[in-house]
Short mmCIF file of C-alpha atoms in Angstrom, two decimals:
data_model
loop_
_atom_site.label_atom_id
_atom_site.label_comp_id
_atom_site.label_asym_id
_atom_site.label_seq_id
_atom_site.Cartn_x
_atom_site.Cartn_y
_atom_site.Cartn_z
CA UNK A 26 -5.96 14.20 -24.91
CA UNK A 27 -2.92 12.03 -25.51
CA UNK A 28 -3.77 9.11 -27.82
CA UNK A 29 -1.81 5.97 -26.99
CA UNK A 30 -2.31 2.91 -29.18
CA UNK A 31 -1.08 -0.58 -28.46
CA UNK A 32 -1.15 -3.43 -30.92
CA UNK A 33 -2.08 -6.16 -31.14
CA UNK A 34 -4.84 -6.11 -28.53
CA UNK A 35 -4.18 -9.77 -27.74
CA UNK A 36 -1.71 -12.40 -28.80
CA UNK A 37 -1.48 -16.16 -28.37
CA UNK A 38 1.90 -17.80 -28.89
CA UNK A 39 3.49 -21.17 -28.20
CA UNK A 40 6.15 -21.67 -25.59
CA UNK A 41 9.52 -20.91 -27.14
CA UNK A 42 8.18 -18.45 -29.71
CA UNK A 43 9.58 -14.94 -29.81
CA UNK A 44 7.10 -12.13 -30.04
CA UNK A 45 6.85 -8.38 -30.16
CA UNK A 46 4.24 -5.69 -29.80
CA UNK A 47 3.93 -2.00 -30.42
CA UNK A 48 3.09 1.15 -28.51
CA UNK A 49 2.36 4.31 -30.53
CA UNK A 50 2.08 7.77 -29.00
CA UNK A 51 2.28 11.41 -30.07
CA UNK A 52 5.90 12.44 -30.48
CA UNK A 53 5.32 16.07 -29.52
CA UNK A 54 6.32 17.12 -26.01
CA UNK A 55 7.56 13.60 -25.21
CA UNK A 56 9.23 13.14 -21.84
CA UNK A 57 9.39 9.42 -20.98
CA UNK A 58 7.82 6.08 -21.78
CA UNK A 59 7.00 3.42 -19.19
CA UNK A 60 6.35 -0.26 -19.84
CA UNK A 61 4.48 -2.33 -17.28
CA UNK A 62 3.77 -6.03 -17.02
CA UNK A 63 0.44 -6.88 -15.35
CA UNK A 64 -0.56 -10.36 -14.34
CA UNK A 65 -4.17 -11.00 -13.44
CA UNK A 66 -5.04 -10.20 -9.81
CA UNK A 67 -1.58 -8.76 -9.17
CA UNK A 68 -0.04 -5.28 -9.19
CA UNK A 69 1.32 -3.84 -12.43
CA UNK A 70 5.07 -4.35 -12.37
CA UNK A 71 7.45 -1.80 -13.89
CA UNK A 72 9.59 -3.19 -16.70
CA UNK A 73 11.31 -0.20 -18.27
CA UNK A 74 11.43 3.59 -18.23
CA UNK A 75 12.84 5.00 -21.44
CA UNK A 76 13.58 8.61 -22.22
CA UNK A 77 16.05 9.01 -25.09
CA UNK A 78 15.44 8.45 -28.79
CA UNK A 79 17.12 5.20 -29.77
CA UNK A 80 17.08 3.86 -26.21
CA UNK A 81 17.24 0.09 -25.95
CA UNK A 82 16.67 -1.64 -22.62
CA UNK A 83 16.83 -5.29 -21.68
CA UNK A 84 15.67 -7.33 -18.70
CA UNK A 85 16.32 -11.03 -19.12
CA UNK A 86 14.43 -12.21 -22.20
CA UNK A 87 12.47 -8.96 -22.50
CA UNK A 88 13.78 -5.92 -24.33
CA UNK A 89 12.38 -2.65 -25.58
CA UNK A 90 13.29 0.04 -28.05
CA UNK A 91 12.17 3.65 -28.31
CA UNK A 92 11.73 6.02 -31.25
CA UNK A 93 10.65 9.42 -29.95
CA UNK A 94 10.81 11.14 -33.34
CA UNK A 95 8.13 8.93 -34.87
CA UNK A 96 6.40 8.12 -31.59
CA UNK A 97 6.63 4.40 -31.07
CA UNK A 98 8.18 1.75 -28.87
CA UNK A 99 8.54 -1.97 -29.40
CA UNK A 100 8.59 -4.61 -26.69
CA UNK A 101 10.24 -7.93 -27.55
CA UNK A 102 10.06 -11.21 -25.70
CA UNK A 103 12.54 -13.88 -26.76
CA UNK A 104 11.67 -17.54 -26.20
CA UNK A 105 8.30 -16.90 -24.54
CA UNK A 106 7.46 -18.92 -21.44
CA UNK A 107 4.02 -19.55 -19.88
CA UNK A 108 4.98 -17.26 -17.00
CA UNK A 109 5.27 -14.39 -19.50
CA UNK A 110 1.49 -14.52 -19.88
CA UNK A 111 0.26 -11.11 -18.80
CA UNK A 112 -1.02 -7.80 -20.09
CA UNK A 113 1.72 -5.44 -21.18
CA UNK A 114 0.92 -1.77 -20.79
CA UNK A 115 2.79 1.22 -22.12
CA UNK A 116 2.39 4.73 -20.75
CA UNK A 117 4.09 7.83 -22.10
CA UNK A 118 4.57 10.95 -20.07
CA UNK A 119 4.58 14.42 -21.58
CA UNK A 120 6.32 17.63 -20.67
CA UNK A 121 7.75 16.53 -17.34
CA UNK A 122 4.33 15.56 -15.97
CA UNK A 123 4.17 12.57 -13.66
CA UNK A 124 0.82 11.54 -15.09
CA UNK A 125 0.99 8.21 -16.88
CA UNK A 126 -1.28 7.98 -19.93
CA UNK A 127 -1.86 4.31 -20.53
CA UNK A 128 -2.70 2.42 -23.66
CA UNK A 129 -5.26 -0.38 -23.47
CA UNK A 130 -2.51 -2.97 -23.30
CA UNK A 131 -1.54 -6.11 -25.18
CA UNK A 132 -2.70 -9.33 -23.56
CA UNK A 133 -0.16 -12.08 -24.15
CA UNK A 134 -1.00 -15.76 -23.61
CA UNK A 135 1.84 -18.27 -23.90
CA UNK A 136 0.64 -21.84 -24.34
CA UNK A 137 2.85 -24.65 -23.01
CA UNK B 1 5.77 -7.45 -4.87
CA UNK B 2 5.48 -3.68 -4.97
CA UNK B 3 4.83 -3.15 -1.28
CA UNK B 4 1.63 -1.24 -2.04
CA UNK B 5 -1.61 -2.71 -0.77
CA UNK B 6 -5.23 -1.77 -1.39
CA UNK B 7 -8.46 -2.59 0.37
CA UNK B 8 -10.98 -3.91 -0.11
CA UNK B 9 -10.25 -6.23 -3.02
CA UNK B 10 -13.81 -6.09 -4.28
CA UNK B 11 -16.97 -4.29 -3.32
CA UNK B 12 -20.46 -3.75 -4.60
CA UNK B 13 -22.34 -0.51 -4.11
CA UNK B 14 -25.66 0.88 -5.22
CA UNK B 15 -26.07 3.92 -7.45
CA UNK B 16 -26.16 7.10 -5.37
CA UNK B 17 -24.13 5.68 -2.49
CA UNK B 18 -20.70 6.80 -1.39
CA UNK B 19 -17.56 4.66 -1.28
CA UNK B 20 -14.09 4.88 0.27
CA UNK B 21 -11.19 2.92 -1.15
CA UNK B 22 -7.91 2.61 0.73
CA UNK B 23 -4.28 2.40 -0.26
CA UNK B 24 -1.25 1.71 1.90
CA UNK B 25 2.06 2.81 0.43
CA UNK B 26 5.61 1.91 1.28
CA UNK B 27 7.14 3.89 4.10
CA UNK B 28 8.63 7.12 2.82
CA UNK B 29 6.47 7.33 -0.30
CA UNK B 30 5.11 10.86 -0.04
CA UNK B 31 3.38 10.96 -3.44
CA UNK B 32 0.38 8.85 -4.37
CA UNK B 33 -1.67 8.77 -7.55
CA UNK B 34 -5.01 7.13 -8.25
CA UNK B 35 -6.11 5.61 -11.54
CA UNK B 36 -9.41 4.24 -12.81
CA UNK B 37 -9.46 1.35 -15.26
CA UNK B 38 -12.85 0.88 -16.87
CA UNK B 39 -13.59 -2.35 -18.71
CA UNK B 40 -11.62 -2.58 -21.95
CA UNK B 41 -9.65 0.61 -21.29
CA UNK B 42 -6.23 1.47 -19.99
CA UNK B 43 -5.93 3.02 -16.54
CA UNK B 44 -6.88 6.71 -16.46
CA UNK B 45 -5.32 9.25 -14.09
CA UNK B 46 -7.74 10.56 -11.46
CA UNK B 47 -5.49 12.69 -9.26
CA UNK B 48 -2.25 12.84 -7.35
CA UNK B 49 -1.54 13.74 -3.72
CA UNK B 50 1.74 15.06 -2.44
CA UNK B 51 2.33 15.78 1.24
CA UNK B 52 -1.42 15.48 1.91
CA UNK B 53 -2.44 18.04 -0.72
CA UNK B 54 -3.98 17.42 -4.12
CA UNK B 55 -1.28 18.02 -6.73
CA UNK B 56 -2.89 17.49 -10.11
CA UNK B 57 -6.19 16.10 -11.34
CA UNK B 58 -7.34 14.33 -14.46
CA UNK B 59 -10.70 14.67 -16.15
CA UNK B 60 -12.81 13.52 -13.19
CA UNK B 61 -15.62 15.43 -11.47
CA UNK B 62 -15.36 16.83 -7.92
CA UNK B 63 -17.36 13.91 -6.50
CA UNK B 64 -14.04 12.05 -6.76
CA UNK B 65 -11.93 13.23 -3.85
CA UNK B 66 -8.97 11.98 -1.90
CA UNK B 67 -7.08 12.11 1.33
CA UNK B 68 -3.48 11.34 2.14
CA UNK B 69 -2.28 10.68 5.68
CA UNK B 70 1.11 11.10 7.38
CA UNK B 71 1.41 7.33 7.81
CA UNK B 72 1.69 6.85 3.99
CA UNK B 73 -1.87 5.65 3.60
CA UNK B 74 -4.44 7.33 1.39
CA UNK B 75 -8.09 7.18 0.42
CA UNK B 76 -10.15 7.68 -2.68
CA UNK B 77 -13.71 8.77 -1.99
CA UNK B 78 -16.45 8.75 -4.57
CA UNK B 79 -19.83 10.35 -3.81
CA UNK B 80 -23.13 9.89 -5.60
CA UNK B 81 -21.98 6.73 -7.34
CA UNK B 82 -22.99 6.21 -10.94
CA UNK B 83 -23.11 3.00 -12.92
CA UNK B 84 -20.14 4.19 -15.01
CA UNK B 85 -18.01 4.33 -11.88
CA UNK B 86 -17.81 0.54 -12.02
CA UNK B 87 -14.12 -0.07 -12.62
CA UNK B 88 -10.82 -1.23 -11.16
CA UNK B 89 -9.21 1.50 -9.07
CA UNK B 90 -5.43 1.48 -8.75
CA UNK B 91 -3.19 3.50 -6.51
CA UNK B 92 0.47 4.12 -7.22
CA UNK B 93 3.05 5.63 -4.89
CA UNK B 94 6.63 6.71 -5.20
CA UNK B 95 9.52 7.83 -3.02
CA UNK B 96 10.67 11.45 -2.94
CA UNK B 97 12.62 12.66 -5.97
CA UNK B 98 12.09 9.39 -7.88
CA UNK B 99 9.53 10.47 -10.46
CA UNK B 100 10.24 7.48 -12.69
CA UNK B 101 9.45 4.95 -9.99
CA UNK B 102 5.73 4.36 -9.58
CA UNK B 103 4.73 1.35 -7.49
CA UNK B 104 1.22 0.12 -8.08
CA UNK B 105 -1.17 -1.71 -5.80
CA UNK B 106 -3.27 -4.63 -7.08
CA UNK B 107 -6.42 -2.54 -7.26
CA UNK B 108 -9.95 -2.50 -5.87
CA UNK B 109 -12.75 -3.75 -8.11
CA UNK B 110 -15.84 -1.57 -7.61
CA UNK B 111 -19.19 -2.63 -9.02
CA UNK B 112 -22.07 -0.15 -8.94
CA UNK B 113 -25.54 -1.61 -9.44
#
């Protein structure tokens, strides 16, 4: 069973703050890492797919880095806005499998 | 919007009953996966269907079964419902040859009493 840990479990920040959270996963047999953003009552929305060690990806104010050797990824949000409030899920894939193995997520609340 | 819809949004069933959940994918998406998210957990892979055949299963018993139809819709069926089956059920579909692109629906919330 692939153990995927996300921390913190929840986070409250003020509008304008920058924040980051962590996804940890086993480094063996790594294939890809997916990040999703999930607002309540909506569909999870794909943010990034990362495959190579040292990958950095950016989408607006959100960016992510990947370390496959030590098995972690960071997600950064610069200048948080209330609309960034959501649960952020990471899901590694192993060995070419399509199966996503999700962490429990980090619930971000941005207060205006 | 992901273009993937699920129905119903919510439903309540009694232990021992059977339930069918539905997913409508984008046109051309020939692969669909189903996930179960229990309270406080991340989504867990149930199974995947490709071209109307099961193509991989997670750690779920046979009373969880599925169907995929040529019109890019699919179903998740659960027999002999148990209280622990109470969860949010998500489907995710993707186009051919685009393994990295999984489009999720908003989920169906199932409560078993």
